[in-house]
């Protein structure tokens, strides 16, 4: 009886806290308050289910994930009509070639908590949560994670057991290489070898980029404007890919004078250099493991790149920038996820676990300060916005 009373009290407290944070969020609509609602909703579910039931929830999550991946690969998502119309398991089987029994059994795992809706016996319909998988870039995110990186997470335990629980994860020997049988190659080298996998990975990166704040975190005009002139190299975007970020910066900071330079591997620049120059941006092939050819730029900007590299490689990249910097006017700007020292979210966790599969890592402010220090730089400021998981780490020469 005491246990029941205790659980009732805990349930009431969790419910009251959820109601309170929901009311706060409805007034503010901030990402931070939204996160608080999610955490309190999770706490309510945990309180209601209890420890043993939550352990079994791990199996439920695995079944749901496995079913979604299978149904997506089998073409079931495309077979079900959009717009709220339903379809029978028999019709799905006829459209996809998947045995009806398998359709029904997998749908059992894909309807109680979504993403599909069960509308009757062996009758199913889309919801907004299943239709999102039909968006090409979002589908690429899911399939890339499920095929390329989640298997490494699942065998991380096996890899670390082989290493006697020591952190011996490297770029060429890691959970990713264990799963894909490619020891001696980096994950990116392995992806390059399969054009379809690499295209899928690139599409997933575009989708991930589109969901992140790109501009507005760092006040470029305010900080760089007083130092810039028409001849100044104002910004070098290092590893900037096809240049969508440097274009956004140039477009949103129209009063910022100077030269804007996009750098990436020569093959990337050759594919896109002429296009980017239409926007007044110079394109330059460059390997960031080699000395930086542009000296004394006001800002060397590197975005969502260093988390792909361990400290040794990241130190080399940053040291090359330090050697090119002007002591009085240059700074390095690094846009990355910043892991909180306390109270990190599951978003930070799954991102870091993904990086771990192939030798990268997400970093805290302390981690960034250490990395900068060993690279000849010092952390000046971390520019943040409430509820935004990425920040801009600003560094100057020591």
Coordinates of C-alpha atoms in Angstrom, one line a residue:
X1 CA 0.0 0.0 0.0
X2 CA 2.9 2.3 0.9
X3 CA 4.4 1.8 -2.6
X4 CA 1.1 2.6 -4.3
X5 CA 0.7 5.8 -2.3
X6 CA 4.3 6.9 -3.0
X7 CA 3.8 6.3 -6.7
X8 CA 0.5 8.2 -6.7
X9 CA 2.3 11.2 -5.0
X10 CA 5.2 11.0 -7.5
X11 CA 2.8 10.8 -10.4
X12 CA 0.9 13.9 -9.2
X13 CA 4.1 15.8 -8.8
X14 CA 5.2 14.9 -12.3
X15 CA 1.9 15.8 -13.7
X16 CA 1.8 19.2 -12.0
X17 CA 5.4 20.0 -13.1
X18 CA 4.4 19.1 -16.7
X19 CA 1.4 21.4 -16.6
X20 CA 3.5 24.2 -15.2
X21 CA 6.3 23.9 -17.8
X22 CA 3.7 23.5 -20.6
X23 CA 2.0 26.8 -19.5
X24 CA 5.4 28.5 -19.5
X25 CA 6.2 27.2 -23.0
X26 CA 2.8 28.3 -24.4
X27 CA 3.7 31.9 -23.4
X28 CA 7.3 31.9 -24.5
X29 CA 7.4 29.4 -27.4
X30 CA 11.2 29.2 -26.8
X31 CA 13.3 26.2 -27.6
X32 CA 14.6 26.0 -24.1
X33 CA 11.1 25.9 -22.6
X34 CA 10.0 23.4 -25.2
X35 CA 12.9 21.2 -24.1
X36 CA 11.7 21.5 -20.5
X37 CA 8.3 20.3 -21.5
X38 CA 9.8 17.3 -23.2
X39 CA 11.9 16.4 -20.2
X40 CA 8.9 16.7 -17.9
X41 CA 6.7 14.6 -20.2
X42 CA 9.5 12.0 -20.2
X43 CA 9.6 12.1 -16.4
X44 CA 5.8 11.6 -16.2
X45 CA 6.1 8.5 -18.5
X46 CA 8.9 7.1 -16.4
X47 CA 7.0 7.6 -13.2
X48 CA 3.9 6.0 -14.6
X49 CA 5.7 2.9 -16.0
X50 CA 8.2 2.3 -13.2
X51 CA 11.8 1.0 -13.4
X52 CA 11.1 -2.6 -14.6
X53 CA 8.6 -1.4 -17.3
X54 CA 11.1 1.2 -18.5
X55 CA 13.7 -1.5 -19.0
X56 CA 11.2 -3.3 -21.2
X57 CA 10.7 -0.1 -23.1
X58 CA 14.2 -0.5 -24.5
X59 CA 13.0 -3.6 -26.3
X60 CA 9.9 -1.7 -27.5
X61 CA 12.1 1.0 -29.0
X62 CA 14.3 -1.6 -30.7
X63 CA 11.2 -3.3 -32.2
X64 CA 9.8 0.0 -33.5
X65 CA 13.1 1.0 -35.0
X66 CA 13.6 -2.3 -36.7
X67 CA 10.1 -2.3 -38.1
X68 CA 10.4 1.2 -39.5
X69 CA 13.7 0.4 -41.2
X70 CA 12.2 -2.8 -42.8
X71 CA 9.0 -1.2 -43.9
X72 CA 10.9 1.7 -45.4
X73 CA 13.3 -0.6 -47.3
X74 CA 10.4 -2.7 -48.5
X75 CA 8.6 0.2 -50.0
X76 CA 5.6 0.1 -47.6
X77 CA 5.9 3.9 -46.9
X78 CA 5.3 4.6 -50.6
X79 CA 2.6 2.0 -50.9
X80 CA 0.4 3.6 -48.3
X81 CA -1.6 6.6 -49.8
X82 CA -1.1 10.0 -48.3
X83 CA -3.8 12.4 -47.3
X84 CA -5.4 10.2 -44.7
X85 CA -6.6 7.4 -46.9
X86 CA -6.1 3.9 -45.6
X87 CA -5.0 0.7 -47.2
X88 CA -5.2 -3.0 -46.3
X89 CA -2.3 -5.3 -45.6
X90 CA -3.3 -7.3 -48.6
X91 CA -3.1 -4.3 -50.9
X92 CA 0.3 -3.4 -49.4
X93 CA 1.5 -6.9 -50.0
X94 CA 0.3 -6.7 -53.7
X95 CA 2.1 -3.4 -54.2
X96 CA 5.4 -4.2 -52.6
X97 CA 5.8 -8.0 -52.9
X98 CA 6.2 -8.3 -49.1
X99 CA 4.3 -11.2 -47.6
X100 CA 1.1 -10.1 -46.0
X101 CA 2.0 -11.9 -42.8
X102 CA 5.2 -9.8 -42.6
X103 CA 3.3 -6.6 -43.3
X104 CA 1.0 -7.3 -40.5
X105 CA 3.7 -8.3 -38.0
X106 CA 5.9 -5.3 -38.8
X107 CA 2.9 -2.9 -38.6
X108 CA 2.2 -4.2 -35.1
X109 CA 5.5 -2.6 -34.1
X110 CA 4.9 0.6 -36.2
X111 CA 1.4 1.6 -35.1
X112 CA 1.1 1.7 -31.2
X113 CA 3.5 4.6 -30.9
X114 CA 3.7 5.4 -34.6
X115 CA 4.6 6.5 -37.0
X116 CA 1.6 4.8 -38.8
X117 CA -2.0 4.7 -37.7
X118 CA -4.0 1.5 -37.4
X119 CA -7.6 2.3 -38.6
X120 CA -9.0 -1.2 -38.5
X121 CA -8.1 -4.9 -38.7
X122 CA -5.1 -5.1 -41.0
X123 CA -5.9 -1.6 -42.3
X124 CA -3.4 1.2 -42.0
X125 CA -2.9 4.9 -42.8
X126 CA -0.2 7.5 -42.9
X127 CA 0.2 10.2 -40.2
X128 CA 2.4 13.3 -40.4
X129 CA 5.0 11.3 -38.4
X130 CA 5.2 8.7 -41.2
X131 CA 4.9 11.0 -44.1
X132 CA 8.1 12.8 -43.0
X133 CA 10.0 9.7 -44.2
X134 CA 8.8 10.4 -47.7
X135 CA 10.8 13.7 -47.8
X136 CA 13.9 12.8 -49.7
X137 CA 16.5 14.5 -47.4
X138 CA 14.8 13.3 -44.2
X139 CA 14.7 9.8 -45.6
X140 CA 18.4 10.1 -46.4
X141 CA 19.1 11.2 -42.7
X142 CA 17.3 8.1 -41.4
X143 CA 18.7 5.6 -43.8
X144 CA 22.3 6.9 -43.5
X145 CA 22.1 6.7 -39.7
X146 CA 20.5 3.2 -39.8
X147 CA 22.9 1.8 -42.4
X148 CA 26.2 3.6 -41.7
X149 CA 26.4 4.6 -38.0
X150 CA 23.7 3.0 -35.7
X151 CA 25.2 -0.5 -36.3
X152 CA 28.5 0.9 -35.0
X153 CA 26.7 2.3 -31.9
X154 CA 25.2 -1.2 -31.3
X155 CA 28.7 -2.8 -31.5
X156 CA 30.6 -0.1 -29.6
X157 CA 30.5 -2.4 -26.5
X158 CA 32.1 -5.2 -28.6
X159 CA 34.8 -2.9 -29.9
X160 CA 35.7 -1.5 -26.5
X161 CA 35.7 -4.9 -24.9
X162 CA 38.4 -5.9 -27.4
X163 CA 40.4 -2.9 -26.3
X164 CA 40.0 -3.8 -22.6
X165 CA 37.8 -0.7 -22.2
X166 CA 40.6 1.7 -23.2
X167 CA 39.9 4.7 -25.4
X168 CA 41.8 3.4 -28.5
X169 CA 39.2 4.6 -31.0
X170 CA 41.1 6.0 -34.0
X171 CA 40.1 7.3 -37.4
X172 CA 41.0 4.0 -39.0
X173 CA 40.2 1.5 -36.3
X174 CA 36.8 2.1 -34.6
X175 CA 33.3 0.6 -34.3
X176 CA 32.5 1.8 -37.8
X177 CA 35.4 -0.1 -39.3
X178 CA 34.4 -3.2 -37.2
X179 CA 30.9 -3.2 -38.5
X180 CA 31.8 -2.4 -42.1
X181 CA 34.9 -4.6 -42.2
X182 CA 37.1 -1.7 -43.4
X183 CA 39.9 -1.4 -40.8
X184 CA 42.7 0.9 -42.2
X185 CA 40.2 3.2 -43.9
X186 CA 38.4 6.2 -42.4
X187 CA 34.6 6.2 -42.5
X188 CA 34.7 8.9 -45.2
X189 CA 37.1 6.9 -47.4
X190 CA 34.8 3.9 -47.0
X191 CA 31.7 6.0 -47.9
X192 CA 33.5 7.4 -51.0
X193 CA 34.0 3.9 -52.3
X194 CA 30.2 3.4 -52.7
X195 CA 28.7 6.2 -54.8
X196 CA 25.1 5.5 -53.7
X197 CA 26.0 5.4 -50.0
X198 CA 28.0 8.6 -50.4
X199 CA 25.2 10.4 -52.2
X200 CA 22.8 9.3 -49.4
X201 CA 25.3 10.6 -46.8
X202 CA 25.6 14.0 -48.5
X203 CA 21.8 14.3 -48.7
X204 CA 21.6 13.6 -45.0
X205 CA 24.2 16.3 -44.2
X206 CA 22.2 18.8 -46.3
X207 CA 19.1 17.9 -44.2
X208 CA 21.0 18.2 -40.9
X209 CA 22.4 21.6 -42.0
X210 CA 19.0 22.9 -43.0
X211 CA 17.7 22.2 -39.4
X212 CA 20.5 24.1 -37.7
X213 CA 20.9 27.8 -37.1
X214 CA 23.5 29.1 -39.6
X215 CA 23.6 32.8 -39.2
X216 CA 22.8 35.2 -36.4
X217 CA 24.9 33.6 -33.6
X218 CA 28.0 35.7 -34.4
X219 CA 27.6 39.5 -35.1
X220 CA 30.0 39.6 -38.1
X221 CA 29.4 43.2 -39.1
X222 CA 29.6 44.5 -35.6
X223 CA 32.8 42.6 -34.8
X224 CA 34.6 42.6 -38.2
X225 CA 33.1 45.7 -39.9
X226 CA 35.4 48.3 -38.2
X227 CA 38.4 46.4 -39.5
X228 CA 37.2 45.6 -43.0
X229 CA 37.9 47.4 -46.2
X230 CA 37.3 46.5 -49.9
X231 CA 40.8 44.9 -50.1
X232 CA 40.7 43.1 -46.7
X233 CA 40.3 39.3 -46.6
X234 CA 37.3 39.5 -44.2
X235 CA 36.2 35.8 -44.1
X236 CA 37.7 32.5 -45.1
X237 CA 35.2 29.6 -44.9
X238 CA 37.3 26.5 -44.4
X239 CA 35.9 23.2 -45.5
X240 CA 32.8 25.1 -46.6
X241 CA 31.6 22.6 -49.2
X242 CA 29.4 24.1 -51.8
X243 CA 29.4 27.5 -50.1
X244 CA 25.8 27.8 -48.8
X245 CA 26.9 29.1 -45.4
X246 CA 29.3 31.8 -46.7
X247 CA 26.6 32.8 -49.2
X248 CA 24.1 33.2 -46.3
X249 CA 26.6 35.3 -44.3
X250 CA 27.3 37.5 -47.2
X251 CA 23.6 38.0 -47.9
X252 CA 22.6 38.7 -44.3
X253 CA 25.6 41.0 -43.7
X254 CA 25.3 43.3 -46.8
X255 CA 27.3 46.1 -45.2
X256 CA 30.3 44.0 -44.4
X257 CA 33.1 44.9 -46.8
X258 CA 36.1 42.9 -48.0
X259 CA 36.9 39.6 -49.7
X260 CA 35.1 36.4 -48.9
X261 CA 36.9 33.1 -49.7
X262 CA 35.5 29.6 -49.8
X263 CA 38.0 26.8 -49.3
X264 CA 37.5 23.0 -49.7
X265 CA 39.2 20.1 -51.3
X266 CA 40.1 20.8 -55.0
X267 CA 37.6 18.3 -56.3
X268 CA 34.8 20.1 -54.4
X269 CA 35.8 23.5 -55.6
X270 CA 36.2 22.3 -59.2
X271 CA 32.6 21.1 -59.1
X272 CA 31.2 24.3 -57.7
X273 CA 33.8 27.1 -58.0
X274 CA 32.3 28.9 -61.0
X275 CA 28.8 28.9 -59.5
X276 CA 29.9 30.4 -56.1
X277 CA 31.9 33.2 -57.9
X278 CA 28.6 34.6 -59.2
X279 CA 27.9 35.7 -55.6
X280 CA 31.2 37.6 -55.3
X281 CA 32.9 34.8 -53.4
X282 CA 36.4 33.6 -54.3
X283 CA 36.8 29.8 -54.5
X284 CA 40.1 28.2 -53.5
X285 CA 41.1 24.5 -53.4
X286 CA 42.9 23.8 -50.1
X287 CA 43.7 20.8 -47.8
X288 CA 43.3 22.1 -44.3
X289 CA 46.0 19.7 -43.1
X290 CA 48.5 21.8 -45.1
X291 CA 49.7 25.4 -44.3
X292 CA 47.0 28.0 -44.7
X293 CA 47.8 30.1 -47.8
X294 CA 45.6 33.1 -46.9
X295 CA 47.5 35.2 -44.4
X296 CA 46.0 37.7 -42.0
X297 CA 42.3 37.2 -42.7
X298 CA 40.0 38.9 -40.2
X299 CA 38.1 35.6 -39.6
X300 CA 38.9 32.0 -40.3
X301 CA 35.5 30.3 -40.2
X302 CA 35.2 26.5 -39.8
X303 CA 31.7 25.0 -39.3
X304 CA 30.6 21.5 -38.2
X305 CA 33.9 20.1 -39.3
X306 CA 36.2 19.6 -36.3
X307 CA 33.8 17.3 -34.6
X308 CA 34.7 14.8 -37.3
X309 CA 38.3 14.7 -36.1
X310 CA 40.1 13.6 -32.9
X311 CA 42.3 16.1 -31.0
X312 CA 45.5 15.3 -32.8
X313 CA 44.1 16.0 -36.3
X314 CA 42.0 19.0 -35.0
X315 CA 45.2 20.4 -33.4
X316 CA 47.0 20.2 -36.8
X317 CA 44.1 22.0 -38.6
X318 CA 44.0 24.8 -36.0
X319 CA 47.8 25.1 -35.7
X320 CA 47.8 25.8 -39.5
X321 CA 45.3 28.6 -38.9
X322 CA 47.3 30.0 -36.0
X323 CA 50.4 30.3 -38.2
X324 CA 48.5 32.3 -40.7
X325 CA 46.8 34.7 -38.3
X326 CA 47.6 38.3 -37.6
X327 CA 48.0 38.8 -33.8
X328 CA 46.0 42.1 -33.7
X329 CA 43.1 41.5 -36.1
X330 CA 42.6 37.7 -36.8
X331 CA 40.3 35.3 -35.1
X332 CA 39.1 31.8 -35.6
X333 CA 35.4 31.1 -35.5
X334 CA 34.3 27.6 -34.9
X335 CA 30.6 26.7 -35.2
X336 CA 29.9 23.4 -33.5
X337 CA 27.6 21.7 -31.0
X338 CA 28.6 22.6 -27.5
X339 CA 28.1 19.8 -25.0
X340 CA 27.0 21.2 -21.5
X341 CA 29.2 20.2 -18.6
X342 CA 26.0 19.3 -16.7
X343 CA 22.6 18.4 -18.0
X344 CA 23.4 17.4 -21.6
X345 CA 20.4 16.4 -23.7
X346 CA 19.9 13.1 -25.6
X347 CA 20.5 15.2 -28.8
X348 CA 24.1 15.9 -27.6
X349 CA 24.4 12.2 -26.6
X350 CA 23.4 10.6 -29.9
X351 CA 25.5 13.1 -31.8
X352 CA 28.5 12.3 -29.7
X353 CA 27.8 8.5 -29.9
X354 CA 27.6 8.9 -33.7
X355 CA 31.0 10.7 -33.8
X356 CA 32.5 8.0 -31.6
X357 CA 31.7 5.3 -34.1
X358 CA 34.3 6.7 -36.6
X359 CA 36.8 8.5 -34.3
X360 CA 35.2 12.0 -33.9
X361 CA 33.7 13.7 -30.9
X362 CA 31.5 16.5 -29.7
X363 CA 33.2 18.8 -27.3
X364 CA 32.3 20.8 -24.2
X365 CA 33.6 24.4 -23.6
X366 CA 36.4 22.9 -21.5
X367 CA 37.3 20.5 -24.3
X368 CA 37.4 23.4 -26.8
X369 CA 39.6 25.5 -24.4
X370 CA 42.1 22.6 -24.1
X371 CA 42.1 22.0 -27.9
X372 CA 42.7 25.6 -28.6
X373 CA 45.4 25.9 -26.0
X374 CA 47.5 23.1 -27.5
X375 CA 47.0 24.6 -30.9
X376 CA 48.5 28.0 -30.0
X377 CA 45.2 29.7 -29.5
X378 CA 43.1 30.9 -26.6
X379 CA 39.3 30.8 -26.2
X380 CA 37.9 34.4 -26.1
X381 CA 34.2 33.8 -26.0
X382 CA 31.5 31.3 -26.9
X383 CA 28.6 32.9 -28.7
X384 CA 25.3 31.3 -27.9
X385 CA 21.6 31.8 -28.3
X386 CA 19.0 30.3 -25.9
X387 CA 17.7 26.9 -27.0
X388 CA 20.2 26.6 -29.9
X389 CA 22.4 23.5 -29.6
X390 CA 25.3 25.0 -31.7
X391 CA 27.5 27.9 -30.7
X392 CA 30.4 29.9 -32.1
X393 CA 33.7 29.4 -30.4
X394 CA 35.9 32.5 -30.9
X395 CA 39.6 32.1 -30.5
X396 CA 42.7 34.4 -30.9
X397 CA 46.4 33.9 -30.8
X398 CA 47.8 33.3 -27.3

